[in-house]
Coordinates of C-alpha atoms in Angstrom, one line a residue:
Chain T
M2 CA -81.9 233.0 102.6
A3 CA -81.9 229.9 104.6
G4 CA -80.8 226.7 102.9
V5 CA -80.9 223.2 104.5
A6 CA -77.9 221.6 105.9
G7 CA -77.0 218.5 103.7
G8 CA -75.0 215.4 103.6
G9 CA -71.8 217.5 105.0
G10 CA -72.7 217.1 108.5
N11 CA -70.9 220.3 109.3
G12 CA -74.2 222.3 109.5
N13 CA -73.4 224.6 106.5
D14 CA -76.2 226.0 104.8
F15 CA -76.7 225.0 101.3
Q16 CA -78.2 226.8 98.5
W17 CA -80.1 224.6 96.1
C18 CA -79.8 225.3 92.3
F19 CA -81.7 224.1 89.3
S20 CA -79.6 221.4 87.4
Q21 CA -81.9 219.6 85.0
V22 CA -85.4 218.9 83.8
K23 CA -86.4 215.8 81.9
G24 CA -89.8 215.2 80.0
A25 CA -92.3 217.0 77.8
V26 CA -93.1 220.7 78.1
D27 CA -96.8 220.5 76.8
E28 CA -99.7 221.4 78.9
D29 CA -101.5 218.5 78.1
V30 CA -100.3 215.4 80.1
A31 CA -100.7 212.1 78.7
E32 CA -101.9 209.9 81.7
A33 CA -99.1 207.3 80.8
D34 CA -96.3 209.9 81.2
I35 CA -97.2 210.4 84.9
I36 CA -94.3 209.6 87.2
S37 CA -95.3 207.1 89.7
T38 CA -91.9 206.4 91.5
V39 CA -88.2 207.7 91.5
E40 CA -85.3 205.8 93.2
F41 CA -81.4 206.4 93.3
N42 CA -79.4 203.2 93.2
Y43 CA -76.8 202.6 96.2
S44 CA -74.0 204.9 94.5
G45 CA -76.3 207.3 93.2
D46 CA -74.8 207.1 89.8
L47 CA -78.2 205.7 88.4
L48 CA -81.7 207.2 88.7
A49 CA -84.7 205.1 87.9
T50 CA -88.2 206.4 87.2
G51 CA -91.3 204.4 86.7
D52 CA -94.4 205.7 85.2
K53 CA -98.2 205.2 84.9
G54 CA -97.6 203.7 81.5
G55 CA -95.4 200.8 82.9
R56 CA -92.2 202.0 81.6
V57 CA -88.8 202.5 83.5
V58 CA -86.2 205.0 82.4
I59 CA -82.8 204.9 84.1
F60 CA -80.6 207.8 83.8
Q61 CA -76.9 207.8 84.6
R62 CA -74.6 210.4 86.1
E63 CA -72.0 211.5 83.6
Q64 CA -68.4 211.1 84.8
E65 CA -67.1 214.7 85.7
N66 CA -65.2 216.3 83.0
K67 CA -62.2 218.6 83.4
S68 CA -62.9 220.5 80.3
R69 CA -66.4 221.1 81.4
P70 CA -66.3 222.0 85.2
H71 CA -69.8 223.2 85.5
S72 CA -71.5 220.2 84.2
R73 CA -70.8 218.4 87.5
G74 CA -72.1 215.2 86.6
E75 CA -75.3 215.5 84.8
Y76 CA -77.8 212.6 84.5
N77 CA -78.5 211.4 81.1
V78 CA -80.6 208.6 79.6
Y79 CA -79.2 205.2 80.2
S80 CA -81.8 202.7 79.4
T81 CA -85.5 202.6 79.0
F82 CA -87.8 199.8 78.9
Q83 CA -91.5 198.6 79.2
S84 CA -91.7 196.9 82.6
H85 CA -95.3 195.9 82.7
E86 CA -98.2 195.9 80.6
P87 CA -101.9 196.3 81.3
E88 CA -103.6 193.2 82.0
F89 CA -107.1 191.9 82.6
D90 CA -107.9 189.0 85.1
Y91 CA -111.0 187.3 83.6
L92 CA -111.5 185.2 86.5
K93 CA -112.0 188.0 88.9
S94 CA -113.1 190.5 86.3
L95 CA -110.4 192.7 87.4
E96 CA -108.3 195.3 85.5
I97 CA -104.5 195.3 86.4
E98 CA -103.0 198.7 85.7
E99 CA -99.2 198.7 84.3
K100 CA -98.5 201.4 86.6
I101 CA -95.2 200.9 88.3
N102 CA -95.8 201.3 91.8
K103 CA -92.3 200.9 93.3
I104 CA -88.9 200.4 92.1
R105 CA -85.9 199.1 94.5
W106 CA -82.3 198.7 93.4
L107 CA -80.4 195.6 94.5
P108 CA -76.7 196.4 95.6
Q109 CA -74.4 196.0 92.7
Q110 CA -72.5 192.6 92.8
N111 CA -70.9 192.4 89.5
A112 CA -70.8 194.6 86.3
A113 CA -74.4 194.4 85.8
H114 CA -77.4 196.6 87.7
F115 CA -80.3 194.8 88.9
L116 CA -83.7 196.3 90.0
L117 CA -86.9 195.2 91.2
S118 CA -90.1 196.8 89.7
T119 CA -93.7 196.3 90.9
N120 CA -97.3 197.0 89.7
D121 CA -100.2 196.1 91.6
K122 CA -99.8 192.5 91.3
T123 CA -96.4 191.4 89.9
I124 CA -93.0 192.1 90.8
K125 CA -90.3 191.6 88.0
L126 CA -86.4 191.4 88.5
W127 CA -84.9 193.3 85.7
K128 CA -81.0 193.2 84.7
I129 CA -79.5 195.9 83.0
S130 CA -76.2 195.1 81.5
E131 CA -73.6 197.0 79.1
R132 CA -72.4 195.6 75.9
D133 CA -69.6 197.1 74.1
K134 CA -67.7 194.2 72.5
R135 CA -68.8 192.1 69.5
A136 CA -67.3 188.8 68.3
E137 CA -66.3 188.9 64.7
G138 CA -65.0 186.2 62.5
Y139 CA -67.1 183.1 63.1
N140 CA -66.4 180.1 61.3
L141 CA -70.0 178.8 60.8
K142 CA -71.8 181.9 59.7
D143 CA -70.7 184.9 57.9
E144 CA -70.8 188.8 58.9
D145 CA -74.1 189.0 57.9
G146 CA -75.5 186.2 60.0
R147 CA -76.2 183.8 57.2
L148 CA -75.0 180.2 57.6
R149 CA -72.0 179.3 55.6
D150 CA -72.1 176.1 53.6
P151 CA -69.9 173.9 56.1
F152 CA -68.8 171.9 53.1
K153 CA -67.0 175.3 51.8
I154 CA -65.1 175.8 54.8
T155 CA -61.5 174.9 54.4
A156 CA -59.6 176.9 57.0
L157 CA -60.5 177.6 60.6
R158 CA -60.1 180.9 62.5
V159 CA -60.4 182.0 65.9
P160 CA -63.1 184.7 66.4
I161 CA -61.9 188.1 67.8
L162 CA -63.7 190.6 70.0
K163 CA -64.0 193.9 68.4
P164 CA -65.4 197.3 70.2
M165 CA -68.8 198.4 69.4
D166 CA -70.9 201.2 70.3
L167 CA -72.3 200.8 73.8
M168 CA -75.4 199.1 73.9
V169 CA -77.3 198.9 77.4
E170 CA -79.8 195.8 77.4
A171 CA -82.6 195.2 79.8
S172 CA -83.8 191.8 80.5
P173 CA -86.4 190.3 82.9
R174 CA -84.6 187.9 84.8
R175 CA -87.3 186.8 87.3
I176 CA -91.2 187.3 87.4
F177 CA -92.7 186.9 90.9
A178 CA -96.3 186.6 90.1
N179 CA -99.6 185.3 91.6
A180 CA -98.9 185.9 95.3
H181 CA -101.0 189.0 95.9
T182 CA -104.7 189.1 95.8
Y183 CA -104.7 192.8 96.9
H184 CA -102.8 195.7 95.4
I185 CA -99.0 195.8 96.1
N186 CA -97.8 199.0 97.8
S187 CA -94.3 198.3 98.7
I188 CA -91.4 196.1 98.1
S189 CA -88.2 196.1 100.0
V190 CA -84.9 194.4 99.6
N191 CA -83.5 192.9 102.9
S192 CA -80.0 193.5 104.0
D193 CA -79.1 189.8 103.5
H194 CA -79.2 190.7 99.6
E195 CA -80.9 187.4 99.1
T196 CA -84.6 188.0 100.1
Y197 CA -87.0 190.8 99.9
L198 CA -90.7 191.6 100.9
S199 CA -93.9 192.6 99.1
A200 CA -96.8 194.1 100.8
D201 CA -100.4 194.7 99.6
D202 CA -103.4 196.2 101.5
L203 CA -103.8 193.0 103.9
R204 CA -100.7 190.7 103.7
I205 CA -97.0 190.8 103.4
N206 CA -95.0 188.1 101.6
L207 CA -91.4 187.3 102.0
W208 CA -89.5 186.1 98.7
H209 CA -86.1 184.8 97.8
L210 CA -84.8 186.5 95.0
E211 CA -83.9 183.4 93.1
I212 CA -87.3 181.4 93.7
T213 CA -90.2 182.8 91.7
D214 CA -92.6 179.9 92.4
R215 CA -92.9 180.3 96.2
S216 CA -93.2 183.1 98.7
F217 CA -93.8 182.9 102.3
N218 CA -96.5 185.1 103.7
I219 CA -95.3 186.8 107.1
V220 CA -98.2 189.3 107.7
D221 CA -101.8 188.6 107.4
I222 CA -104.3 191.1 108.6
K223 CA -107.4 190.0 106.8
P224 CA -110.2 189.5 109.2
A225 CA -112.2 186.3 109.0
N226 CA -115.4 188.4 108.4
M227 CA -114.7 191.4 105.9
E228 CA -117.2 193.4 107.6
E229 CA -114.8 193.8 110.4
L230 CA -112.2 195.4 108.3
T231 CA -110.9 198.4 110.0
E232 CA -107.4 199.0 108.7
V233 CA -105.3 198.2 105.8
I234 CA -101.3 198.1 105.3
T235 CA -99.9 201.3 103.6
A236 CA -96.3 200.7 103.5
A237 CA -93.6 198.3 104.7
E238 CA -89.9 198.2 104.8
F239 CA -86.8 195.9 105.9
H240 CA -84.3 197.4 108.4
P241 CA -81.2 198.5 106.8
H242 CA -79.0 196.4 108.8
H243 CA -80.9 193.6 110.8
C244 CA -82.0 191.2 108.3
N245 CA -84.8 189.8 110.6
V246 CA -86.6 193.2 111.3
F247 CA -89.3 195.0 109.2
V248 CA -91.9 197.6 109.9
Y249 CA -95.3 198.4 108.2
S250 CA -97.7 201.2 108.6
S251 CA -101.4 201.3 108.4
S252 CA -104.2 203.4 107.4
K253 CA -105.1 204.1 111.0
G254 CA -101.5 205.9 111.6
T255 CA -99.6 203.1 113.4
I256 CA -96.4 201.3 112.9
R257 CA -95.7 197.8 113.6
L258 CA -92.3 196.5 114.0
C259 CA -92.0 192.5 113.5
D260 CA -89.0 190.4 114.2
M261 CA -89.1 187.3 112.0
R262 CA -87.0 185.3 114.4
S263 CA -90.1 185.4 116.8
S264 CA -92.4 183.4 114.6
A265 CA -93.2 182.3 111.1
L266 CA -96.2 184.3 110.7
C267 CA -95.5 187.9 112.2
D268 CA -99.1 188.8 112.9
R269 CA -98.2 189.8 116.5
H270 CA -95.8 192.7 116.3
S271 CA -92.5 193.1 118.5
K272 CA -93.3 196.9 118.8
F273 CA -96.2 199.0 118.2
F274 CA -95.9 202.7 117.4
E275 CA -98.6 204.7 117.9
E276 CA -98.9 208.8 119.1
P277 CA -101.8 209.2 121.6
E278 CA -104.6 211.4 120.1
D279 CA -106.0 214.2 121.6
P280 CA -109.9 213.2 122.1
S281 CA -111.0 216.7 122.0
S282 CA -109.6 217.3 118.5
R283 CA -111.0 214.2 117.1
S284 CA -113.0 214.8 113.6
F285 CA -114.6 213.1 110.7
F286 CA -111.3 213.2 108.9
S287 CA -108.9 212.4 112.0
E288 CA -108.3 208.8 110.8
I289 CA -108.0 209.8 107.3
I290 CA -105.4 212.5 107.6
S291 CA -103.4 210.1 110.1
S292 CA -103.1 207.4 107.6
I293 CA -99.6 206.9 106.8
S294 CA -98.7 207.1 103.2
D295 CA -94.7 206.2 103.6
V296 CA -92.4 204.8 106.2
K297 CA -88.6 204.9 105.8
F298 CA -86.0 203.7 108.1
S299 CA -83.0 206.3 108.5
H300 CA -79.5 205.1 107.0
S301 CA -78.4 204.6 110.5
G302 CA -81.2 202.2 111.2
R303 CA -81.9 203.9 114.6
Y304 CA -84.7 206.0 113.4
M305 CA -87.8 205.8 111.2
M306 CA -89.7 208.4 109.3
T307 CA -93.6 208.3 108.5
R308 CA -95.4 210.7 106.2
D309 CA -99.3 211.4 106.8
Y310 CA -101.4 213.8 105.2
L311 CA -100.2 217.0 107.0
S312 CA -96.9 216.2 108.7
V313 CA -93.7 214.1 108.9
K314 CA -92.9 212.2 112.0
V315 CA -89.3 210.9 113.0
W316 CA -89.4 208.0 115.4
D317 CA -86.9 206.6 117.7
L318 CA -87.3 202.7 117.4
N319 CA -86.6 202.7 121.0
M320 CA -89.5 204.7 121.9
E321 CA -93.0 203.5 120.9
N322 CA -95.6 206.0 122.5
R323 CA -94.8 209.1 120.4
P324 CA -92.3 210.4 117.7
V325 CA -89.3 212.2 118.7
E326 CA -89.9 215.0 116.1
T327 CA -92.9 216.1 114.0
Y328 CA -92.4 218.6 111.0
Q329 CA -95.7 220.2 109.6
V330 CA -95.6 220.1 105.9
H331 CA -98.7 222.1 104.9
E332 CA -100.7 222.9 108.2
Y333 CA -102.7 225.7 106.3
L334 CA -104.6 222.8 104.5
R335 CA -106.2 221.9 108.0
S336 CA -108.9 224.3 107.4
K337 CA -109.4 223.2 103.7
L338 CA -110.2 219.5 104.7
C339 CA -113.8 219.8 103.5
S340 CA -112.8 220.5 99.8
L341 CA -110.0 218.2 99.7
Y342 CA -112.1 215.4 100.9
E343 CA -114.5 216.3 98.0
N344 CA -111.9 216.3 95.2
D345 CA -110.3 213.2 96.8
C346 CA -107.1 215.1 97.2
I347 CA -107.1 214.1 101.0
F348 CA -106.3 210.4 99.7
D349 CA -102.9 211.6 97.9
K350 CA -100.2 209.5 99.1
F351 CA -97.2 211.4 99.6
E352 CA -93.7 210.1 100.2
C353 CA -90.7 211.1 102.2
C354 CA -87.0 210.6 102.1
W355 CA -83.7 210.9 104.2
N356 CA -80.6 212.7 103.0
G357 CA -77.4 210.7 103.2
S358 CA -76.2 211.8 106.6
D359 CA -79.8 211.6 108.2
G360 CA -79.5 215.3 109.0
A361 CA -82.3 216.3 106.6
I362 CA -85.7 215.1 105.3
M363 CA -87.6 216.0 102.3
T364 CA -91.3 215.6 101.2
G365 CA -93.6 216.9 98.6
S366 CA -96.7 219.1 98.5
Y367 CA -99.1 220.7 96.1
N368 CA -98.5 223.5 93.6
N369 CA -95.3 221.8 92.8
F370 CA -94.0 222.7 96.1
F371 CA -91.5 220.6 98.1
R372 CA -90.3 220.7 101.7
M373 CA -87.0 220.1 103.3
F374 CA -86.5 220.0 106.9
D375 CA -83.0 220.3 108.7
R376 CA -83.1 218.1 111.9
N377 CA -80.2 219.8 113.5
T378 CA -81.0 223.6 113.0
R379 CA -84.8 222.8 112.8
R380 CA -85.0 225.0 109.8
D381 CA -87.4 224.5 107.0
I382 CA -87.6 225.7 103.6
T383 CA -90.4 225.5 100.8
L384 CA -89.0 225.2 97.3
E385 CA -90.8 225.0 94.0
A386 CA -90.2 222.7 90.9
S387 CA -91.3 225.0 88.0
R388 CA -90.2 225.6 84.2
E389 CA -90.1 229.3 85.3
S390 CA -87.1 228.9 87.6
S391 CA -85.2 226.5 85.3
K392 CA -82.3 228.5 84.3
P393 CA -79.1 226.5 84.6
R394 CA -77.6 226.5 88.1
A395 CA -80.3 229.3 89.1
I396 CA -80.7 229.3 92.7
L397 CA -84.0 228.3 94.0
K398 CA -85.9 230.9 95.9
P399 CA -87.9 229.9 99.0
R400 CA -91.7 229.8 98.8
K401 CA -94.5 230.8 101.3
V402 CA -98.0 230.2 101.6
C403 CA -100.0 232.6 103.3
T404 CA -103.4 232.1 104.7
G405 CA -104.7 235.3 105.7
G406 CA -105.9 238.3 103.5
K407 CA -102.9 240.1 103.5
R408 CA -100.5 238.5 100.9
K409 CA -96.9 239.7 100.8
K410 CA -95.0 240.1 97.6
D411 CA -93.8 236.8 96.5
E412 CA -96.3 234.8 98.6
I413 CA -99.1 232.7 97.4
N414 CA -102.4 232.5 98.9
V415 CA -103.6 229.1 99.9
D416 CA -106.8 229.3 97.8
S417 CA -104.6 229.8 94.7
L418 CA -102.8 226.7 95.2
D419 CA -102.9 224.2 92.3
F420 CA -104.0 220.9 93.9
N421 CA -103.3 219.1 90.6
K422 CA -99.7 219.7 90.6
K423 CA -98.7 217.4 93.3
I424 CA -95.2 216.3 94.3
L425 CA -95.7 212.7 95.8
H426 CA -92.2 211.3 94.8
T427 CA -88.8 212.5 95.7
A428 CA -85.7 211.0 96.2
W429 CA -82.1 212.2 97.9
H430 CA -78.8 211.0 96.5
P431 CA -77.3 208.6 98.9
M432 CA -74.2 210.7 99.4
E433 CA -74.3 214.0 97.8
N434 CA -76.7 216.7 97.9
I435 CA -78.5 216.0 94.6
I436 CA -82.1 215.6 94.9
A437 CA -84.6 214.4 92.1
V438 CA -88.1 215.5 92.2
A439 CA -91.0 214.3 90.2
A440 CA -93.6 216.9 89.2
T441 CA -96.5 214.9 87.2
N442 CA -94.7 214.0 84.0
N443 CA -91.6 216.0 84.5
L444 CA -88.4 215.0 86.6
Y445 CA -86.7 217.9 88.1
I446 CA -82.8 217.4 89.4
F447 CA -81.5 220.1 91.6
Q448 CA -78.0 220.4 93.2
D449 CA -76.6 222.3 95.9
K450 CA -74.5 225.3 94.6
I451 CA -70.7 224.7 94.0
N452 CA -68.7 227.3 95.9
Chain E
M12 CA -109.4 236.5 116.1
A13 CA -106.8 234.2 114.2
A14 CA -107.6 230.7 115.2
P15 CA -104.6 229.0 116.2
V16 CA -103.7 226.1 114.0
G17 CA -102.0 223.1 115.3
T18 CA -102.6 219.6 116.3
G19 CA -104.9 218.9 119.3
A20 CA -105.4 222.5 120.2
R21 CA -107.1 223.0 123.4
A22 CA -110.1 225.1 124.0
E23 CA -109.2 228.0 126.4
D24 CA -110.1 227.6 130.1
S25 CA -113.1 229.9 130.7
G26 CA -115.8 230.1 133.0
H27 CA -118.7 230.0 130.5
E28 CA -119.3 226.4 129.3
K29 CA -121.4 227.4 126.2
Q30 CA -118.8 229.8 125.2
D31 CA -116.3 227.1 125.7
F32 CA -118.0 224.7 123.2
Q33 CA -118.3 227.5 120.5
E34 CA -114.8 228.5 121.0
K35 CA -113.9 224.9 120.7
E36 CA -115.5 224.7 117.5
S37 CA -113.7 227.6 116.0
V38 CA -110.5 226.9 117.5
I39 CA -110.4 223.5 115.8
P40 CA -110.3 224.0 112.0
E41 CA -110.9 220.3 111.5
R42 CA -114.3 220.6 113.2
A43 CA -115.2 223.5 111.3
E44 CA -114.5 221.7 108.1
E45 CA -116.4 218.3 109.4
A46 CA -119.5 220.8 110.0
K47 CA -119.1 222.2 106.4
L48 CA -118.9 218.4 104.9
K49 CA -121.9 217.2 106.9
A50 CA -124.0 220.4 105.9
K51 CA -123.2 219.3 102.1
Y52 CA -123.8 215.8 102.6
P53 CA -126.1 215.0 105.5
N54 CA -126.2 211.2 104.7
L55 CA -122.5 210.8 105.1
G56 CA -121.8 207.5 107.1
Q57 CA -120.6 208.0 110.7
K58 CA -117.4 205.8 110.1
P59 CA -115.5 207.6 107.4
G60 CA -112.5 205.3 107.8
G61 CA -114.6 202.3 108.3
S62 CA -115.6 199.3 106.2
D63 CA -117.4 200.9 103.2
F64 CA -114.3 203.2 102.4
L65 CA -111.6 200.4 102.9
M66 CA -113.7 198.0 100.8
K67 CA -113.7 200.6 98.1
R68 CA -110.2 200.9 98.0
L69 CA -109.5 197.1 98.0
Q70 CA -111.9 196.7 95.2
K71 CA -109.9 199.2 93.0
G72 CA -110.0 197.9 89.3
Q73 CA -112.9 195.7 89.5
K74 CA -115.0 195.7 86.3
Y75 CA -118.3 193.9 86.4
F76 CA -120.2 192.3 83.6
D77 CA -122.3 189.5 83.8
S78 CA -122.9 187.7 80.3
G79 CA -126.1 186.1 81.7
D80 CA -127.4 189.4 82.6
Y81 CA -126.6 190.9 79.5
N82 CA -128.2 188.0 77.6
M83 CA -131.2 187.6 79.4
A84 CA -131.8 191.7 79.2
K85 CA -131.3 191.4 75.5
A86 CA -133.8 188.6 75.1
K87 CA -136.3 190.8 77.3
M88 CA -136.2 193.6 75.5
K89 CA -136.0 192.3 71.9
N90 CA -136.7 195.7 70.0
K91 CA -136.0 198.2 72.9
Q92 CA -132.5 199.6 73.4
L93 CA -130.7 198.1 76.3
P94 CA -129.9 200.6 79.2
T95 CA -126.5 201.8 78.7
A96 CA -124.2 202.5 81.6
G97 CA -124.5 205.7 83.2
P98 CA -121.7 208.4 84.1
D99 CA -120.4 205.7 86.8
K100 CA -119.3 202.9 84.5
N101 CA -118.1 201.0 87.5
L102 CA -121.5 200.1 89.0
V103 CA -122.6 196.2 89.4
T104 CA -124.3 195.2 86.4
G105 CA -127.9 194.2 86.6
D106 CA -129.7 197.2 85.3
H107 CA -126.7 199.1 84.1
I108 CA -125.4 196.8 81.0
P109 CA -122.2 198.4 79.7
K110 CA -122.0 197.9 75.9
P111 CA -118.6 197.1 74.6
Q112 CA -118.3 200.7 73.3
D113 CA -118.7 202.0 76.9
L114 CA -115.8 200.2 78.4
P115 CA -112.7 202.2 78.3
Q116 CA -110.1 200.9 75.6
R117 CA -107.1 198.9 77.3
K118 CA -104.2 200.7 75.7
S119 CA -101.0 199.3 76.0
S120 CA -98.3 201.8 75.7
L121 CA -95.6 200.9 73.8
V122 CA -94.6 204.2 72.9
A123 CA -91.3 205.4 74.4
S124 CA -91.3 207.5 77.6
K125 CA -91.1 211.2 77.1
L126 CA -88.5 211.3 79.7
A127 CA -86.1 209.3 77.5
G128 CA -86.6 211.6 74.6

């Protein structure tokens, strides 16, 4: 039973076990409850989710408890708040969804935690802070909060701090609005910890975290004549170490790397990554399935990974003409493209992620399946996020899809896959083998087996 | 004969050109799927990734209602019913005039997330 080597770097096989599942069990899924983004913070102690209803829920990992050795750091609710609300732009007759497209954590600099959350039009900086003390013994007001009559005060006292039940408060500290005509698909915090970028279909803007009334446009691919529009920006990310470098991917399957030192407007790329296409295999679907839905730098900063409809590709930043590795996610769908076009599934945007050591990558598929690839051993595994395999510490069984007529036991036929159960969003703990998988309105957390 | 699945599969070298072409069609599953799609929708545009498709993507969320159109149409058809929006409520108005009841309610979700419960 193959596992996928994880963050240890020593090539050991790991076995993934069910840890927790969050969310409602009922069959009827409310649209607002559909999870739209999942993100661990830099330490992995906090896990944030955003949903279509504009809400953010943050889970915190419990400290490992010696008296409960099996609990192994469970994630429990830490804070929840309404980040965005539905809006209507009357001038443009445009409905603005409250759906949270992306959440990105800022590196922690003090006791409070900060994150950026964005919908289609507005980015917000949220501060999440703890309050566990309360001051008592004020001079000018009594314990109920009512003002005391100043003429009746005869003695002065010094208020003292008393402990109280932990309260976690979320407050919006900055609102970055009105900078995007089109729909925001990405935000990325820079390694300088002072700036971040936001990307929509045609433009990328650079912001300073302290300044909300100004942003710099750094990429603009809008043609003078919209009839000439041939591609849109699908994702963008800053390099993890070089604060002047970022990449953006397109609907045509290309990636451009830009250096902000070369010019103020980075319309001309420094590097252009594109895999040559075999002209004899071109079809109506070629461009659609080559559209890149996610791009992520490796932690090392040496590689980047792109996700298109059927595969995940790893690129070496030093080689532009082809990826160094290509992994097929669900190649059996290639002969189903006609129906996937008809039901719009061909436009689904899957994300991908690296593990902490960059030795493994993970991405989602249909039928609540998700895939993991070990870059060192070249082994891959398909796992399923389902309530059936949700017993505590139950080891996940590998899944297999068959295409032909003969179906082996435990295999599932491609025609029986549920295309409404899509895993678009997954996240891997930055250091440990803990993964979070969003299956529509449920969040699954899996961990590797303790030996 | 199982068709090999993969990116950019090349047709086998064979002496017969016609057979070559037919093999290509079946060897490349994408082409077979394309043929299926064209058979169902013969009027499908030539450039699937081109302008129309991208413009639709850029215009997501656009709701059109022209109060001028609405009032003119109301004036024209004093006693008759106004044409209501068809199944596609996102059509540009003109002939299709959405009534307030037809527009989807803009909900605001002040209910707490079930992930937190």
